[in-house]
Amino acid sequence: MSAVPAGDPSGPTDERAPAPALAGLRERKKQRTRFALLDAALELFLAQGYEETTIDEIVAAVDVSQRTFFRYFATKEDVVTSFLAEHDDVLTEALATRPRGERPFTALLESLRVMLRTIAEGDPADGTRFRRVRQVIEATPSLMAAQMARHSASAETLAAEIARREGVDLEHDLRPRIVVAFFLAAVKVAFEDCARHDIWDAGTVASRVEEAVALVAQTMRDWI
């Protein structure tokens, strides 16, 4: 049998390593399934209530199995909270890569810009999803509690990273937690202001949040 010339497309391929195009197709399919579950769940939560909606109803709306649901979400609560937690992860990862020596609040602001760009350049439907997530959380006491726990965990993670960057002991130095508290308070105020004015476009929300965080430094200089 003659050897197959190198580079001959008719030669054997390594089936263990899918072609990049195939791998990309699989990822897009997984992302579509995840968003379909998220969108169906939010629609049901708003129509009949979070507590009243079952996982069976969610998977039936998308025509998938419960097994498929649990590939993407650990619990029903995770359907709502994971959408916001993903943004927390982007912020934390961006902060860890900021240049050494950058002032803490500046590092947080620049990391926020990365997160906001990710939102603004992402799926255009994310604005609608974010609005629905907020509506479901605000109408559900158990989800409000979960949101507060997520917020506290995120604040602690950011404070730990600031402490690491500054070379201080988080257990005995309050400054990392203080600067993170100011930062997250500005983000919260900006998001709530957008919600009050029914602003959900990702780009506009990003601009409003960035403006609010930048205003913190000026407010602290002028008012404190």
Short mmCIF file of N, CA, C and O in Angstrom, two decimals, residues 163 168-177:
data_model
loop_
_atom_site.label_atom_id
_atom_site.label_comp_id
_atom_site.label_asym_id
_atom_site.label_seq_id
_atom_site.Cartn_x
_atom_site.Cartn_y
_atom_site.Cartn_z
N ALA A 163 -6.52 43.70 47.83
CA ALA A 163 -5.56 43.48 48.92
C ALA A 163 -4.30 42.80 48.40
O ALA A 163 -3.17 43.16 48.76
N VAL A 168 -1.50 44.06 51.11
CA VAL A 168 -1.98 44.27 52.47
C VAL A 168 -2.78 43.06 52.92
O VAL A 168 -3.23 42.25 52.11
N ASP A 169 -2.97 42.96 54.22
CA ASP A 169 -3.70 41.84 54.82
C ASP A 169 -5.17 42.22 54.95
O ASP A 169 -5.53 43.13 55.71
N LEU A 170 -6.02 41.55 54.20
CA LEU A 170 -7.43 41.87 54.17
C LEU A 170 -8.08 41.69 55.55
O LEU A 170 -9.07 42.36 55.87
N GLU A 171 -7.53 40.81 56.37
CA GLU A 171 -8.11 40.57 57.69
C GLU A 171 -7.88 41.73 58.65
O GLU A 171 -8.61 41.90 59.62
N HIS A 172 -6.85 42.55 58.38
CA HIS A 172 -6.52 43.62 59.31
C HIS A 172 -6.52 45.01 58.68
O HIS A 172 -6.26 46.00 59.37
N ASP A 173 -6.80 45.08 57.40
CA ASP A 173 -6.80 46.37 56.70
C ASP A 173 -8.16 46.54 56.01
O ASP A 173 -8.52 45.76 55.12
N LEU A 174 -8.90 47.56 56.41
CA LEU A 174 -10.25 47.76 55.89
C LEU A 174 -10.27 48.46 54.53
O LEU A 174 -11.30 48.48 53.86
N ARG A 175 -9.15 49.02 54.10
CA ARG A 175 -9.16 49.85 52.89
C ARG A 175 -9.62 49.11 51.63
O ARG A 175 -10.39 49.69 50.84
N PRO A 176 -9.19 47.86 51.40
CA PRO A 176 -9.69 47.18 50.20
C PRO A 176 -11.21 47.06 50.17
O PRO A 176 -11.85 47.29 49.14
N ARG A 177 -11.80 46.72 51.32
CA ARG A 177 -13.26 46.59 51.36
C ARG A 177 -13.94 47.95 51.21
O ARG A 177 -15.01 48.05 50.61
#
